[in-house]
Short mmCIF file of C-alpha atoms in Angstrom, two decimals:
data_model
loop_
_atom_site.label_atom_id
_atom_site.label_comp_id
_atom_site.label_asym_id
_atom_site.label_seq_id
_atom_site.Cartn_x
_atom_site.Cartn_y
_atom_site.Cartn_z
CA MET A 1 -31.90 -10.14 -39.75
CA LYS A 2 -29.44 -10.67 -37.56
CA ARG A 3 -27.18 -10.89 -41.09
CA ARG A 4 -28.93 -8.13 -42.05
CA THR A 5 -27.84 -5.92 -38.95
CA VAL A 6 -24.02 -7.65 -38.79
CA LEU A 7 -24.49 -6.30 -42.89
CA GLY A 8 -25.35 -2.76 -41.57
CA LEU A 9 -23.03 -2.37 -39.22
CA ALA A 10 -19.82 -3.18 -41.48
CA ALA A 11 -20.94 -1.33 -44.22
CA GLY A 12 -21.40 1.80 -42.18
CA THR A 13 -17.94 0.59 -40.74
CA ALA A 14 -16.64 0.64 -43.31
CA ALA A 15 -18.13 3.86 -44.50
CA GLY A 16 -16.04 5.85 -42.25
CA LEU A 17 -18.90 5.05 -39.39
CA VAL A 18 -16.86 5.27 -36.47
CA LEU A 19 -18.38 3.62 -33.54
CA PRO A 20 -18.14 5.57 -30.19
CA ALA A 21 -14.16 5.12 -28.21
CA GLY A 22 -13.63 2.07 -25.75
CA ALA A 23 -16.86 1.04 -27.95
CA GLN A 24 -15.71 -2.30 -28.30
CA GLN A 25 -13.72 -2.76 -24.86
CA GLY A 26 -14.66 -2.09 -21.53
CA PRO A 27 -12.92 -0.45 -18.79
CA ILE A 28 -9.12 -0.71 -17.53
CA LYS A 29 -9.26 -2.29 -15.01
CA ILE A 30 -6.53 -1.71 -12.25
CA GLY A 31 -5.71 -3.42 -8.89
CA GLU A 32 -5.96 -1.06 -5.62
CA LEU A 33 -5.89 -2.89 -2.11
CA ASN A 34 -4.87 -1.52 1.73
CA SER A 35 -5.55 -1.61 4.40
CA TYR A 36 -8.88 -0.54 5.19
CA LYS A 37 -9.92 -1.25 8.74
CA VAL A 38 -6.25 -0.75 10.06
CA PHE A 39 -6.15 2.43 9.41
CA PRO A 40 -9.37 4.41 8.52
CA ALA A 41 -8.09 7.84 9.88
CA PHE A 42 -5.18 8.46 6.77
CA LEU A 43 -6.91 5.74 4.08
CA GLU A 44 -11.04 6.96 4.37
CA PRO A 45 -9.97 9.98 2.75
CA TYR A 46 -7.45 8.58 1.04
CA LYS A 47 -10.75 6.19 -1.26
CA LYS A 48 -12.11 9.91 -1.55
CA GLY A 49 -8.98 11.27 -3.36
CA TRP A 50 -8.67 8.60 -5.45
CA GLU A 51 -12.60 8.42 -6.20
CA LEU A 52 -12.17 12.04 -7.43
CA ALA A 53 -9.31 11.51 -9.64
CA VAL A 54 -11.08 8.58 -11.29
CA GLU A 55 -14.29 10.66 -12.13
CA GLU A 56 -12.01 13.57 -13.29
CA VAL A 57 -9.75 11.71 -15.55
CA ASN A 58 -13.43 9.59 -16.86
CA ALA A 59 -14.56 12.85 -17.01
CA ALA A 60 -12.22 14.13 -20.04
CA GLY A 61 -12.47 10.92 -21.87
CA GLY A 62 -9.86 8.31 -20.65
CA VAL A 63 -6.78 7.18 -21.30
CA LEU A 64 -6.93 5.38 -24.69
CA GLY A 65 -10.36 5.44 -25.57
CA ARG A 66 -11.02 3.73 -22.60
CA LYS A 67 -12.88 4.27 -18.64
CA ILE A 68 -10.62 3.45 -15.93
CA GLU A 69 -11.68 1.94 -13.11
CA ILE A 70 -10.37 1.01 -9.60
CA VAL A 71 -11.28 -2.31 -8.20
CA SER A 72 -10.67 -2.33 -4.53
CA ARG A 73 -9.35 -4.54 -2.14
CA ASP A 74 -8.90 -4.70 1.84
CA ASP A 75 -5.53 -6.35 2.37
CA GLY A 76 -5.63 -7.24 5.85
CA GLY A 77 -2.95 -4.95 7.07
CA THR A 78 -0.57 -7.50 6.99
CA PRO A 79 1.84 -9.19 4.27
CA GLY A 80 0.51 -12.54 4.03
CA ASP A 81 -2.80 -11.18 3.64
CA ALA A 82 -1.69 -8.19 1.11
CA VAL A 83 -0.10 -11.17 -1.39
CA ARG A 84 -2.96 -12.62 -1.01
CA VAL A 85 -5.45 -10.39 -2.36
CA ALA A 86 -2.62 -9.65 -4.80
CA GLU A 87 -2.95 -12.26 -6.48
CA GLU A 88 -6.43 -12.04 -6.29
CA LEU A 89 -6.70 -8.89 -8.54
CA LEU A 90 -4.38 -10.11 -11.14
CA SER A 91 -5.68 -13.73 -11.55
CA ARG A 92 -9.28 -12.98 -10.98
CA GLU A 93 -10.02 -10.24 -11.40
CA GLN A 94 -7.52 -9.45 -14.67
CA VAL A 95 -6.28 -5.94 -14.06
CA ALA A 96 -3.88 -4.45 -16.09
CA PHE A 97 -1.20 -3.42 -12.49
CA LEU A 98 -1.18 -2.57 -8.61
CA ILE A 99 -0.85 0.68 -6.94
CA GLY A 100 -2.23 1.12 -2.93
CA THR A 101 -0.67 -0.19 0.30
CA PHE A 102 -0.19 1.54 3.39
CA PRO A 103 2.49 0.02 6.44
CA SER A 104 5.65 -0.21 4.67
CA ASN A 105 6.38 -4.11 5.66
CA VAL A 106 3.42 -4.95 3.49
CA GLY A 107 4.22 -2.61 1.23
CA LEU A 108 7.53 -4.40 0.82
CA ALA A 109 6.03 -7.87 0.05
CA VAL A 110 3.61 -6.62 -2.60
CA ALA A 111 6.88 -5.48 -4.60
CA ASP A 112 8.91 -8.33 -4.67
CA PHE A 113 5.41 -10.24 -5.14
CA ALA A 114 5.36 -7.48 -8.16
CA LYS A 115 8.60 -8.78 -9.17
CA GLN A 116 8.36 -12.58 -9.44
CA ARG A 117 4.62 -11.26 -11.53
CA LYS A 118 6.96 -8.94 -13.32
CA THR A 119 3.87 -6.57 -13.01
CA LEU A 120 3.88 -2.78 -12.48
CA PHE A 121 3.00 -2.20 -9.26
CA ILE A 122 3.23 1.86 -7.65
CA ALA A 123 3.08 1.98 -4.10
CA ALA A 124 0.92 4.83 -3.01
CA GLU A 125 1.89 5.59 0.86
CA PRO A 126 4.58 2.69 2.70
CA LEU A 127 7.53 5.05 3.38
CA THR A 128 10.10 2.36 4.10
CA ASP A 129 13.29 3.75 2.18
CA LYS A 130 13.80 -0.30 1.76
CA ILE A 131 10.83 -0.98 -1.13
CA VAL A 132 13.30 1.37 -3.72
CA TRP A 133 16.39 1.73 -2.57
CA ASP A 134 17.51 -1.63 -0.84
CA GLN A 135 14.62 -3.70 -1.55
CA GLY A 136 13.88 -1.36 -4.96
CA ASN A 137 13.32 -3.85 -7.81
CA ARG A 138 12.39 -2.89 -11.67
CA TYR A 139 8.56 -3.53 -11.12
CA THR A 140 7.99 -1.58 -8.14
CA PHE A 141 8.20 2.73 -8.27
CA ARG A 142 6.90 4.95 -4.64
CA LEU A 143 4.89 8.33 -3.92
CA ARG A 144 6.08 9.66 -0.57
CA ALA A 145 8.74 11.09 0.50
CA SER A 146 9.92 7.99 2.30
CA THR A 147 11.29 8.05 6.28
CA TYR A 148 14.48 9.00 5.08
CA MET A 149 13.14 12.01 2.99
CA GLN A 150 10.82 13.59 5.53
CA THR A 151 13.89 13.24 8.34
CA ALA A 152 16.49 14.82 6.25
CA MET A 153 13.61 17.26 6.04
CA LEU A 154 13.45 18.03 9.31
CA ILE A 155 17.48 18.08 10.54
CA PRO A 156 18.17 21.63 9.43
CA ASP A 157 16.42 22.73 12.70
CA ALA A 158 16.93 19.39 15.09
CA VAL A 159 20.80 20.70 14.64
CA LYS A 160 20.47 24.03 15.11
CA LEU A 161 19.32 24.42 17.91
CA LYS A 162 21.99 22.24 19.02
CA LYS A 163 20.63 20.11 20.89
CA LYS A 164 23.28 17.11 22.95
CA ARG A 165 20.23 14.42 24.67
CA TRP A 166 18.09 13.20 22.40
CA ALA A 167 15.25 10.42 23.20
CA ILE A 168 13.48 8.69 20.61
CA VAL A 169 10.38 6.96 20.46
CA TYR A 170 9.03 4.96 17.26
CA PRO A 171 5.89 2.31 16.34
CA ASN A 172 8.53 -1.19 16.87
CA TYR A 173 7.91 -2.22 13.02
CA GLU A 174 9.37 -1.24 9.49
CA TYR A 175 8.88 2.26 9.04
CA GLY A 176 9.38 3.54 13.17
CA GLN A 177 12.89 1.68 12.96
CA SER A 178 13.36 2.89 9.33
CA ALA A 179 12.67 6.47 10.29
CA THR A 180 14.80 5.65 13.76
CA ALA A 181 18.11 4.94 12.00
CA ALA A 182 17.25 7.50 9.32
CA PHE A 183 17.52 10.05 12.07
CA LYS A 184 20.69 9.33 14.05
CA LYS A 185 21.75 8.76 11.17
CA LEU A 186 21.50 12.45 10.40
CA LEU A 187 22.38 13.43 12.73
CA GLN A 188 25.18 12.34 14.14
CA ALA A 189 27.00 13.47 10.60
CA GLN A 190 26.06 16.74 10.95
CA GLN A 191 26.46 17.13 15.40
CA PRO A 192 28.84 13.94 16.08
CA ASP A 193 28.50 15.21 20.19
CA VAL A 194 25.13 14.06 20.00
CA ALA A 195 24.07 11.72 22.49
CA PHE A 196 20.46 9.07 22.61
CA VAL A 197 19.86 8.41 26.02
CA ILE A 198 17.14 6.74 25.39
CA GLU A 199 15.27 4.80 23.68
CA GLN A 200 11.03 3.50 23.36
CA ALA A 201 10.09 1.04 20.72
CA ALA A 202 6.36 0.79 21.14
CA PRO A 203 4.15 -2.29 19.55
CA LEU A 204 2.22 -0.87 16.75
CA GLY A 205 -1.85 0.46 18.05
CA LYS A 206 -1.24 -1.11 21.34
CA ILE A 207 1.94 1.70 23.31
CA GLU A 208 1.92 1.51 26.66
CA ALA A 209 1.87 5.59 26.95
CA GLY A 210 1.91 5.78 30.50
CA ALA A 211 4.85 4.07 30.71
CA VAL A 212 6.71 5.69 28.09
CA ALA A 213 6.65 8.89 28.79
CA GLN A 214 7.45 8.54 31.80
CA ALA A 215 10.06 6.60 30.93
CA ILE A 216 11.40 9.20 28.92
CA ALA A 217 10.95 11.69 31.73
CA ASP A 218 13.16 9.82 33.80
CA ALA A 219 16.05 10.18 30.97
CA LYS A 220 16.15 14.04 30.82
CA PRO A 221 16.17 14.76 27.47
CA ASP A 222 16.81 18.00 26.03
CA ALA A 223 14.22 17.03 22.89
CA ILE A 224 12.82 14.32 21.45
CA PHE A 225 12.32 12.82 18.73
CA SER A 226 9.23 10.32 17.30
CA SER A 227 7.74 8.61 14.73
CA LEU A 228 4.54 7.59 16.49
CA PHE A 229 0.91 8.31 14.63
CA GLY A 230 -2.77 7.73 14.82
CA PRO A 231 -3.86 6.29 18.02
CA ASP A 232 -0.61 6.47 19.12
CA LEU A 233 0.37 9.35 18.84
CA ALA A 234 -2.39 11.00 20.64
CA LYS A 235 -1.90 8.55 23.88
CA PHE A 236 1.42 9.89 23.52
CA VAL A 237 1.01 13.36 23.65
CA ARG A 238 -1.67 12.54 26.35
CA GLU A 239 0.13 11.17 28.90
CA GLY A 240 3.22 13.61 28.17
CA ASN A 241 1.38 16.51 28.90
CA GLN A 242 -0.29 15.62 32.05
CA ARG A 243 3.59 14.35 32.76
CA GLU A 244 4.76 17.75 31.89
CA LEU A 245 7.25 15.95 29.66
CA PHE A 246 7.19 18.21 26.97
CA LYS A 247 7.92 21.18 28.76
CA GLY A 248 11.68 23.01 28.09
CA VAL A 249 12.41 20.34 25.59
CA GLU A 250 12.11 20.49 21.69
CA VAL A 251 9.89 17.30 20.22
CA PHE A 252 10.59 16.33 16.26
CA ASN A 253 7.65 13.56 14.94
CA LEU A 254 7.35 13.05 11.34
CA LEU A 255 3.96 12.96 10.15
CA ALA A 256 1.96 14.52 13.57
CA GLY A 257 1.26 17.96 11.26
CA GLU A 258 -1.28 15.81 8.71
CA PRO A 259 -4.75 16.50 9.43
CA GLU A 260 -5.32 12.61 9.87
CA TYR A 261 -3.15 13.13 13.14
CA LEU A 262 -3.37 16.10 14.50
CA ASP A 263 -6.97 16.64 14.16
CA PRO A 264 -8.46 14.50 17.38
CA LEU A 265 -5.33 16.59 19.23
CA LYS A 266 -7.53 19.57 19.68
CA ASP A 267 -7.05 21.85 22.05
CA GLU A 268 -4.11 18.88 23.56
CA THR A 269 -1.62 19.38 21.19
CA PRO A 270 0.88 20.36 22.20
CA ASN A 271 3.47 24.07 20.86
CA GLY A 272 6.29 24.09 19.08
CA TRP A 273 6.80 20.88 17.69
CA TYR A 274 8.95 20.57 14.97
CA VAL A 275 6.62 17.98 12.61
CA THR A 276 6.22 17.36 8.59
CA GLY A 277 2.18 17.64 7.65
CA TYR A 278 -0.15 19.13 5.13
CA PRO A 279 -2.18 22.96 6.26
CA TRP A 280 -4.67 22.43 4.12
CA ALA A 281 -6.75 25.07 4.61
CA GLU A 282 -3.41 28.29 3.50
CA ILE A 283 -1.79 26.64 0.83
CA LYS A 284 -2.62 28.71 -1.57
CA THR A 285 -0.57 27.50 -5.41
CA PRO A 286 -3.34 27.37 -8.20
CA ALA A 287 -2.85 23.14 -8.60
CA HIS A 288 -4.13 22.96 -4.80
CA ALA A 289 -7.03 25.63 -5.42
CA LYS A 290 -8.33 23.45 -8.22
CA PHE A 291 -8.20 20.15 -6.67
CA LEU A 292 -9.48 21.72 -3.19
CA ALA A 293 -12.78 23.30 -4.60
CA ALA A 294 -13.18 19.62 -6.30
CA TYR A 295 -13.14 17.77 -3.13
CA GLN A 296 -14.58 20.18 -1.35
CA ALA A 297 -17.55 20.09 -3.77
CA LYS A 298 -17.74 16.27 -4.37
CA PHE A 299 -17.36 15.36 -0.75
CA LYS A 300 -18.16 18.38 1.42
CA ASP A 301 -15.66 17.88 3.75
CA TYR A 302 -11.80 19.04 3.72
CA PRO A 303 -9.48 17.29 2.27
CA ARG A 304 -6.54 15.38 4.27
CA LEU A 305 -2.77 14.12 2.92
CA GLY A 306 -5.08 10.38 2.37
CA SER A 307 -7.01 12.59 -0.10
CA ILE A 308 -3.67 13.65 -1.60
CA VAL A 309 -2.13 10.47 -1.68
CA GLY A 310 -4.96 9.25 -3.18
CA TYR A 311 -5.82 11.02 -5.48
CA SER A 312 -1.91 11.48 -7.11
CA THR A 313 -1.62 7.37 -7.02
CA VAL A 314 -4.35 7.39 -9.76
CA MET A 315 -3.15 10.61 -12.03
CA ALA A 316 -0.07 9.08 -11.64
CA ALA A 317 -1.36 5.15 -13.39
CA ALA A 318 -3.13 7.53 -16.27
CA ALA A 319 -0.40 9.63 -16.81
CA ALA A 320 1.63 6.06 -17.50
CA ILE A 321 -0.74 3.99 -19.27
CA ARG A 322 -0.94 7.61 -21.70
CA LYS A 323 2.95 7.51 -22.21
CA ALA A 324 3.10 3.93 -22.22
CA GLY A 325 0.11 3.08 -24.90
CA ALA A 326 -0.56 -0.24 -24.33
CA LEU A 327 -0.85 -2.51 -21.45
CA ASP A 328 2.55 -4.35 -21.75
CA GLN A 329 3.77 -5.00 -18.00
CA GLU A 330 7.51 -3.79 -20.01
CA LYS A 331 6.35 -0.25 -21.53
CA LEU A 332 4.11 0.88 -18.23
CA VAL A 333 7.71 0.03 -16.52
CA GLU A 334 9.15 2.29 -18.96
CA ALA A 335 6.83 5.15 -19.12
CA MET A 336 7.28 5.19 -15.03
CA SER A 337 10.58 5.58 -15.18
CA GLY A 338 11.32 9.52 -16.23
CA LEU A 339 7.13 10.35 -15.55
CA ALA A 340 6.66 13.76 -15.58
CA HIS A 341 2.72 14.78 -13.87
CA GLY A 342 1.24 16.98 -11.59
CA THR A 343 -0.22 16.75 -8.01
CA PRO A 344 -2.17 19.12 -6.22
CA PHE A 345 1.67 19.62 -4.54
CA GLY A 346 2.32 20.63 -7.68
CA ASP A 347 4.75 19.06 -10.27
CA ILE A 348 6.44 15.64 -9.73
CA THR A 349 9.25 13.18 -10.85
CA TRP A 350 9.57 9.85 -11.03
CA ARG A 351 13.32 9.45 -10.79
CA PRO A 352 15.26 6.32 -13.79
CA LEU A 353 17.82 5.79 -10.28
CA ASP A 354 15.36 4.67 -7.99
CA HIS A 355 11.92 4.92 -8.77
CA GLN A 356 10.77 7.43 -6.30
CA SER A 357 8.88 10.29 -7.41
CA THR A 358 10.18 13.80 -6.20
CA MET A 359 5.99 14.55 -4.39
CA GLY A 360 7.87 16.92 -1.47
CA ALA A 361 6.56 17.93 1.95
CA TYR A 362 5.50 20.43 3.62
CA VAL A 363 7.19 21.14 7.37
CA GLY A 364 6.79 23.56 10.12
CA GLN A 365 5.82 23.55 13.66
CA LEU A 366 2.28 22.71 15.31
CA ALA A 367 0.36 25.26 17.17
CA GLN A 368 -3.18 25.74 18.31
CA LYS A 369 -5.60 28.04 17.45
CA ASP A 370 -8.88 28.64 19.00
CA GLY A 371 -8.89 25.24 20.46
CA LYS A 372 -7.36 23.31 17.36
CA GLY A 373 -4.26 21.90 16.11
CA VAL A 374 -2.29 23.52 13.32
CA MET A 375 1.36 24.23 11.10
CA VAL A 376 2.64 27.47 11.74
CA ASN A 377 5.76 28.84 9.77
CA TRP A 378 5.29 26.37 7.53
CA ARG A 379 7.42 25.57 4.21
CA TYR A 380 7.28 22.65 1.28
CA VAL A 381 9.97 21.28 0.48
CA ASP A 382 10.69 19.22 -2.52
CA GLY A 383 11.08 16.02 -2.57
CA LYS A 384 14.23 16.20 -4.59
CA ASP A 385 16.00 18.38 -1.76
CA ALA A 386 15.81 15.44 0.45
CA LEU A 387 17.05 12.52 -1.05
CA PRO A 388 21.26 11.26 -0.87
CA SER A 389 23.49 11.69 -3.22
CA ASP A 390 23.30 9.58 -6.43
CA ASP A 391 26.21 7.72 -5.87
CA ASP A 392 24.96 6.43 -1.99
CA ILE A 393 21.81 5.30 -4.01
CA ARG A 394 23.27 3.09 -6.39
CA ARG A 395 25.89 1.23 -3.77
CA MET A 396 22.15 0.88 -1.92
CA ARG A 397 20.10 -0.21 -4.54
CA PRO A 398 20.55 -3.45 -6.02
CA THR A 399 20.40 -4.23 -10.17
CA ASN A 400 17.41 -4.68 -11.79
#
C-alpha cells in the first residue's frame, strides 16, 4: 500500500501535478540576537516590528517559495555572551544568517564573529561608526544611521547658534565615545574657535545625574551636547531642570526625540532641545501611513523607532534572499551590496562602498503638548546626505 502511494505521487508529479511551494522544505530560519532584557524600551517595540514584517513577508508567499522564521535569542547585552549566542544560532539552530544587536560593543563583537565564520550579519541598531568603517568587513552590513551621521545632521543648527563654550555628557562606552568624537571633530571643522569646557563620561545605566548636572552648571557653558538615552537621560533631565541648568543654554541630544526615550519625560520634557527622533504621529508619507496602519491594527499601540528598525531589518533580509536566489553566504553578501528596498521611512540603498544603508533620521526640537513631549520643526534628513566623502571612507575602511 505504501509502495502504491509513493508510485502514485511520483506518477502525479510526472503528469504535471505540482506540490505546494515549499512543501518539500521547511521555513528559512534567520538568527536574531539582541539585548532584550537590558534595553526593553527599545527592543520590545523592535520585536513587534520584526514580527509584523515576518507576517507580511509570509502572507505574500515568503521568499524562494518558503516562509521565513526568526529564531530569536537574548544576547545578555555583553560581547562574550553575544558571540556564544551567535555560535549557537549557527551551529545548533542551523540559521541561514544573522541579524540584530543593539549596543555598539556587542555589534562589533558579532561583526567580528561573522567575519571569522564568513556569515552574513545585518546589524540592526548598533550606531558605532567602526562597524562599517574602521572595523568594517565583507560580511557585515548596518541599517541605522551611525553616530557620525546623526551627529552630522545636528551640526548645521549648532553652527548657526555660534556658541563658543560647550559642555559634553555621554554614556561611557563605544556609542557615546564615538558620538562625542564625531561632534567635536565636525563642530571644530566649521567653528575653529569653539571650546569644550567640560566633559562628563557617565557609566551606562549608572549616571550620578545630580553630580553631573552640577559639574556642568559650574562650568557655565553656552551649550551642551549629550548622547545620553534611556533612564540616564531621564535622570539628567530631572536633575538639570531642578538646577535650571538648561535655562539660557542650548542643548543638543542624539536620540532624545525617539518615543522610547521622549515619552517617559512627559511634562519634564525640556523645550527647545535639538534632537534626532521619530515624530510618528505627524509623518504623512504613503510608506509610513501603510506601516502605521498595519502596526496599530496588529498591536493596538503606536510604533516606536525600534519598531521601524525591527521591521526594516527583516524586510532587508527578505529582499537579500530574493535577490540572491539562494542561501549561499557569498551570494547573500553580493546581494546585500547595492540592495535597494522600501522602508516606512522611504526607499533605502545598502552602499557597496561601506555596507552602510542610506536610512536617514528625523531632526527637530523638543516641545511640550498636553503634558507630553513632542518633536516640532522637524525634517527628514536622508542618510546619504550625512556621510563623509567616499575618499575619507576608503581611507578609514580596511579592505575586505
